[in-house]
PDB file of C-alpha atoms in Angstrom:
ATOM      1  CA  MET A1394      17.539  38.639   5.188  1.00 53.00           C
ATOM      2  CA  GLY A1395      20.361  39.679   3.293  1.00 69.00           C
ATOM      3  CA  PHE A1396      18.055  42.098   1.653  1.00 70.00           C
ATOM      4  CA  PHE A1397      16.942  43.781   4.140  1.00 66.00           C
ATOM      5  CA  ALA A1398      20.155  44.488   5.697  1.00 73.00           C
ATOM      6  CA  LEU A1399      20.860  46.239   2.431  1.00 77.00           C
ATOM      7  CA  ALA A1400      17.889  47.864   2.636  1.00 74.00           C
ATOM      8  CA  GLY A1401      18.567  49.436   5.773  1.00 73.00           C
ATOM      9  CA  TRP A1402      22.070  50.501   5.107  1.00 75.00           C
ATOM     10  CA  ILE A1403      20.674  51.986   1.949  1.00 80.00           C
ATOM     11  CA  ILE A1404      18.567  54.039   3.757  1.00 75.00           C
ATOM     12  CA  SER A1405      20.850  55.092   6.839  1.00 74.00           C
ATOM     13  CA  ASN A1406      23.156  56.020   3.723  1.00 77.00           C
ATOM     14  CA  VAL A1407      20.266  58.227   2.779  1.00 79.00           C
ATOM     15  CA  LEU A1408      19.257  59.350   5.708  1.00 70.00           C
ATOM     16  CA  LYS A1409      22.631  60.787   6.560  1.00 76.00           C
ATOM     17  CA  LYS A1410      23.352  62.707   3.616  1.00 80.00           C
ATOM     18  CA  LEU A1411      19.445  64.553   4.443  1.00 76.00           C
ATOM     19  CA  ARG A1412      20.911  65.112   7.512  1.00 73.00           C
ATOM     20  CA  VAL A1413      17.964  63.563   9.512  1.00 68.00           C
ATOM     21  CA  PRO A1414      18.785  62.474  12.993  1.00 73.00           C
ATOM     22  CA  LEU A1415      19.232  59.098  13.511  1.00 64.00           C
ATOM     23  CA  PRO A1416      17.969  57.490  16.394  1.00 71.00           C
ATOM     24  CA  SER A1417      19.630  56.315  19.108  1.00 72.00           C
ATOM     25  CA  PRO A1418      20.116  52.395  19.656  1.00 74.00           C
ATOM     26  CA  ALA A1419      18.314  52.339  22.895  1.00 72.00           C
ATOM     27  CA  GLY A1420      15.294  53.955  20.731  1.00 66.00           C
ATOM     28  CA  ILE A1421      16.060  51.126  18.144  1.00 75.00           C
ATOM     29  CA  VAL A1422      15.906  48.278  20.401  1.00 74.00           C
ATOM     30  CA  VAL A1423      12.896  49.361  21.913  1.00 72.00           C
ATOM     31  CA  VAL A1424      10.954  49.619  18.651  1.00 74.00           C
ATOM     32  CA  PHE A1425      12.301  46.398  18.000  1.00 78.00           C
ATOM     33  CA  LEU A1426      11.119  44.752  20.773  1.00 79.00           C
ATOM     34  CA  LEU A1427       7.919  46.455  20.364  1.00 79.00           C
ATOM     35  CA  CYS A1428       7.553  45.017  16.704  1.00 79.00           C
ATOM     36  CA  LEU A1429       8.635  41.562  18.280  1.00 81.00           C
ATOM     37  CA  ASN A1430       6.247  41.746  21.043  1.00 83.00           C
ATOM     38  CA  LEU A1431       3.365  42.873  18.217  1.00 84.00           C
ATOM     39  CA  GLY A1432       4.481  39.869  16.157  1.00 84.00           C
ATOM     40  CA  LEU A1433       4.328  37.280  18.719  1.00 85.00           C
ATOM     41  CA  ALA A1434       0.643  38.550  19.871  1.00 85.00           C
ATOM     42  CA  THR A1435      -0.533  38.831  16.223  1.00 83.00           C
ATOM     43  CA  ARG A1436       0.888  34.877  15.962  1.00 83.00           C
ATOM     44  CA  ARG A1437      -1.011  33.705  19.098  1.00 82.00           C
ATOM     45  CA  GLN A1438      -4.322  35.122  17.922  1.00 75.00           C
ATOM     46  CA  SER A1439      -3.922  33.911  14.582  1.00 76.00           C
ATOM     47  CA  ARG A1440      -3.554  30.207  15.840  1.00 76.00           C
ATOM     48  CA  LYS A1441      -6.783  30.997  18.234  1.00 73.00           C
ATOM     49  CA  TYR A1442      -8.933  31.993  14.768  1.00 70.00           C
ATOM     50  CA  VAL A1443      -8.339  28.534  13.099  1.00 73.00           C
ATOM     51  CA  ASP A1444     -11.065  29.414  10.426  1.00 84.00           C
ATOM     52  CA  SER A1445     -14.148  32.054  10.359  1.00 87.00           C
ATOM     53  CA  PHE A1446     -16.417  29.836  12.329  1.00 92.00           C
ATOM     54  CA  HIS A1447     -13.499  30.353  15.408  1.00 89.00           C
ATOM     55  CA  LEU A1448     -13.580  34.258  14.882  1.00 90.00           C
ATOM     56  CA  TRP A1449     -17.120  34.656  14.926  1.00 94.00           C
ATOM     57  CA  GLN A1450     -17.948  32.570  17.617  1.00 94.00           C
ATOM     58  CA  ASN A1451     -15.401  34.142  20.029  1.00 91.00           C
ATOM     59  CA  THR A1452     -16.817  37.930  18.520  1.00 93.00           C
ATOM     60  CA  LEU A1453     -19.853  36.901  19.153  1.00 97.00           C
ATOM     61  CA  ALA A1454     -19.139  35.837  22.943  1.00 96.00           C
ATOM     62  CA  LEU A1455     -18.344  39.522  23.358  1.00 95.00           C
ATOM     63  CA  ASN A1456     -20.580  41.402  21.390  1.00 96.00           C
ATOM     64  CA  PRO A1457     -23.749  39.234  20.905  1.00 97.00           C
ATOM     65  CA  ASP A1458     -25.174  42.294  19.765  1.00 97.00           C
ATOM     66  CA  SER A1459     -23.097  42.535  16.777  1.00 97.00           C
ATOM     67  CA  ALA A1460     -25.853  42.263  13.617  1.00 97.00           C
ATOM     68  CA  ILE A1461     -22.201  42.177  11.391  1.00 97.00           C
ATOM     69  CA  ALA A1462     -20.987  39.448  13.498  1.00 97.00           C
ATOM     70  CA  HIS A1463     -24.125  37.477  13.546  1.00 98.00           C
ATOM     71  CA  HIS A1464     -24.166  37.668   9.280  1.00 97.00           C
ATOM     72  CA  ASN A1465     -20.687  36.453   8.926  1.00 97.00           C
ATOM     73  CA  MET A1466     -21.821  33.711  11.507  1.00 97.00           C
ATOM     74  CA  GLY A1467     -24.307  32.754   9.356  1.00 97.00           C
ATOM     75  CA  ILE A1468     -21.710  32.411   6.824  1.00 96.00           C
ATOM     76  CA  ALA A1469     -19.616  30.016   8.473  1.00 95.00           C
ATOM     77  CA  LEU A1470     -22.054  27.876   8.905  1.00 95.00           C
ATOM     78  CA  SER A1471     -23.357  27.526   5.753  1.00 94.00           C
ATOM     79  CA  GLY A1472     -20.198  27.050   4.617  1.00 92.00           C
ATOM     80  CA  ARG A1473     -20.283  23.789   6.790  1.00 93.00           C
ATOM     81  CA  SER A1474     -23.281  23.029   5.706  1.00 92.00           C
ATOM     82  CA  GLN A1475     -25.328  24.138   9.189  1.00 93.00           C
ATOM     83  CA  TRP A1476     -28.304  25.238   7.387  1.00 91.00           C
ATOM     84  CA  ASN A1477     -30.604  25.960  10.409  1.00 92.00           C
ATOM     85  CA  GLU A1478     -28.164  27.514  12.295  1.00 95.00           C
ATOM     86  CA  ALA A1479     -26.823  29.714   9.630  1.00 95.00           C
ATOM     87  CA  ILE A1480     -29.972  31.007   9.312  1.00 94.00           C
ATOM     88  CA  ALA A1481     -30.930  31.206  12.786  1.00 96.00           C
ATOM     89  CA  HIS A1482     -27.973  33.980  12.510  1.00 97.00           C
ATOM     90  CA  LEU A1483     -28.997  35.299   9.689  1.00 97.00           C
ATOM     91  CA  ARG A1484     -32.608  36.203  11.204  1.00 97.00           C
ATOM     92  CA  THR A1485     -30.670  37.192  14.235  1.00 98.00           C
ATOM     93  CA  ALA A1486     -28.597  39.759  11.862  1.00 98.00           C
ATOM     94  CA  GLU A1487     -31.999  41.421  10.386  1.00 97.00           C
ATOM     95  CA  ALA A1488     -33.531  41.372  13.295  1.00 98.00           C
ATOM     96  CA  LEU A1489     -30.227  43.339  14.730  1.00 98.00           C
ATOM     97  CA  ASP A1490     -30.207  45.537  11.502  1.00 97.00           C
ATOM     98  CA  PRO A1491     -32.842  45.628   8.925  1.00 97.00           C
ATOM     99  CA  THR A1492     -30.746  47.890   7.069  1.00 97.00           C
ATOM    100  CA  TYR A1493     -27.587  45.769   6.232  1.00 96.00           C
ATOM    101  CA  PRO A1494     -27.852  44.332   2.257  1.00 96.00           C
ATOM    102  CA  GLN A1495     -25.961  41.451   2.844  1.00 96.00           C
ATOM    103  CA  THR A1496     -27.959  39.775   5.224  1.00 97.00           C
ATOM    104  CA  HIS A1497     -31.182  40.371   2.908  1.00 97.00           C
ATOM    105  CA  LEU A1498     -29.397  38.688   0.139  1.00 96.00           C
ATOM    106  CA  ALA A1499     -27.794  35.524   1.959  1.00 96.00           C
ATOM    107  CA  LEU A1500     -31.894  34.883   3.055  1.00 96.00           C
ATOM    108  CA  ALA A1501     -32.340  35.158  -0.446  1.00 95.00           C
ATOM    109  CA  TYR A1502     -29.866  32.740  -1.886  1.00 93.00           C
ATOM    110  CA  PHE A1503     -30.859  30.539   1.296  1.00 93.00           C
ATOM    111  CA  ALA A1504     -34.770  30.829   0.458  1.00 92.00           C
ATOM    112  CA  LEU A1505     -33.954  29.981  -3.382  1.00 88.00           C
ATOM    113  CA  HIS A1506     -32.124  27.117  -2.828  1.00 85.00           C
ATOM    114  CA  ALA A1507     -34.611  25.629  -0.406  1.00 87.00           C
ATOM    115  CA  LYS A1508     -37.140  26.777  -3.208  1.00 88.00           C
ATOM    116  CA  ARG A1509     -39.059  29.225  -1.038  1.00 90.00           C
ATOM    117  CA  TRP A1510     -39.544  31.822  -4.399  1.00 90.00           C
ATOM    118  CA  GLU A1511     -41.966  34.279  -2.008  1.00 92.00           C
ATOM    119  CA  ASP A1512     -39.449  34.526   0.772  1.00 93.00           C
ATOM    120  CA  ALA A1513     -36.255  34.521  -2.020  1.00 93.00           C
ATOM    121  CA  ARG A1514     -38.822  37.581  -3.488  1.00 93.00           C
ATOM    122  CA  HIS A1515     -39.084  39.648  -0.890  1.00 94.00           C
ATOM    123  CA  GLN A1516     -35.886  39.186   0.461  1.00 95.00           C
ATOM    124  CA  TYR A1517     -33.838  40.374  -2.871  1.00 95.00           C
ATOM    125  CA  GLU A1518     -36.443  42.872  -3.098  1.00 94.00           C
ATOM    126  CA  GLU A1519     -34.987  43.945   0.149  1.00 96.00           C
ATOM    127  CA  ALA A1520     -31.379  43.738  -0.821  1.00 95.00           C
ATOM    128  CA  ILE A1521     -32.001  45.755  -3.702  1.00 95.00           C
ATOM    129  CA  ARG A1522     -34.011  48.670  -2.238  1.00 95.00           C
ATOM    130  CA  LEU A1523     -31.025  48.946   0.412  1.00 95.00           C
ATOM    131  CA  GLY A1524     -28.546  49.380  -2.639  1.00 93.00           C
ATOM    132  CA  ILE A1525     -27.370  46.027  -3.779  1.00 92.00           C
ATOM    133  CA  ARG A1526     -26.762  46.813  -7.523  1.00 92.00           C
ATOM    134  CA  ASP A1527     -24.824  43.373  -8.408  1.00 92.00           C
ATOM    135  CA  PRO A1528     -25.778  42.734 -12.041  1.00 92.00           C
ATOM    136  CA  ASP A1529     -25.943  38.806 -11.267  1.00 91.00           C
ATOM    137  CA  VAL A1530     -28.258  39.398  -8.104  1.00 90.00           C
ATOM    138  CA  LEU A1531     -30.383  41.523 -10.451  1.00 90.00           C
ATOM    139  CA  LYS A1532     -30.525  38.659 -12.784  1.00 90.00           C
ATOM    140  CA  ASP A1533     -31.559  36.008 -10.156  1.00 88.00           C
ATOM    141  CA  PHE A1534     -33.853  38.752  -8.864  1.00 91.00           C
ATOM    142  CA  ALA A1535     -35.558  38.695 -12.559  1.00 89.00           C
ATOM    143  CA  ALA A1536     -35.427  35.257 -12.797  1.00 87.00           C
ATOM    144  CA  LEU A1537     -37.522  34.128  -9.957  1.00 85.00           C
ATOM    145  CA  PRO A1538     -40.847  34.667 -11.592  1.00 74.00           C
ATOM    146  CA  LEU A1539     -39.913  32.098 -13.933  1.00 69.00           C
ATOM    147  CA  LYS A1540     -38.867  30.002 -11.306  1.00 63.00           C
ATOM    148  CA  THR A1541     -42.441  30.034  -9.500  1.00 60.00           C
ATOM    149  CA  HIS A1542     -44.149  29.708 -13.022  1.00 57.00           C
ATOM    150  CA  ALA A1543     -42.107  26.467 -14.165  1.00 57.00           C
ATOM    151  CA  GLN A1544     -43.113  25.236  -9.944  1.00 59.00           C
ATOM    152  CA  ASN A1545     -46.220  26.079 -10.735  1.00 56.00           C
ATOM    153  CA  ASP A1546     -46.450  24.380 -14.250  1.00 53.00           C
ATOM    154  CA  LYS A1547     -45.356  20.690 -12.412  1.00 55.00           C
TER     155      LYS A1547
END
């Protein structure tokens, strides 16, 4: 608290030396009350969104046609190990915006872990076509033929 008082005093003195008109006490009170109100509203809202799942659940309730909200809900559900629901939201995101490469990438990872090689290949190709250039993603995509052949050899 002392640091802020010192900073306020320094700023006040600098403004006086530069001959910048200082705000009236009433203006300072109004700005303080506005900042306090915004701080309290932020605190109330952050309690409402205790995790990303609740954030995206509320967002989808307000905007059910948001591809990014469906994508993020899919990621949030995967963090809860709710795989079928996660994939359903990612498929909805893909249908709403087939040009969003992150959704294709997430679907590729799910397909890869489910050992659905052709689906993974298709989703990786789409993500790369849409601009994904991450070296780890390209490495995973390049390793797909090896996984496909290793699976066929069993």
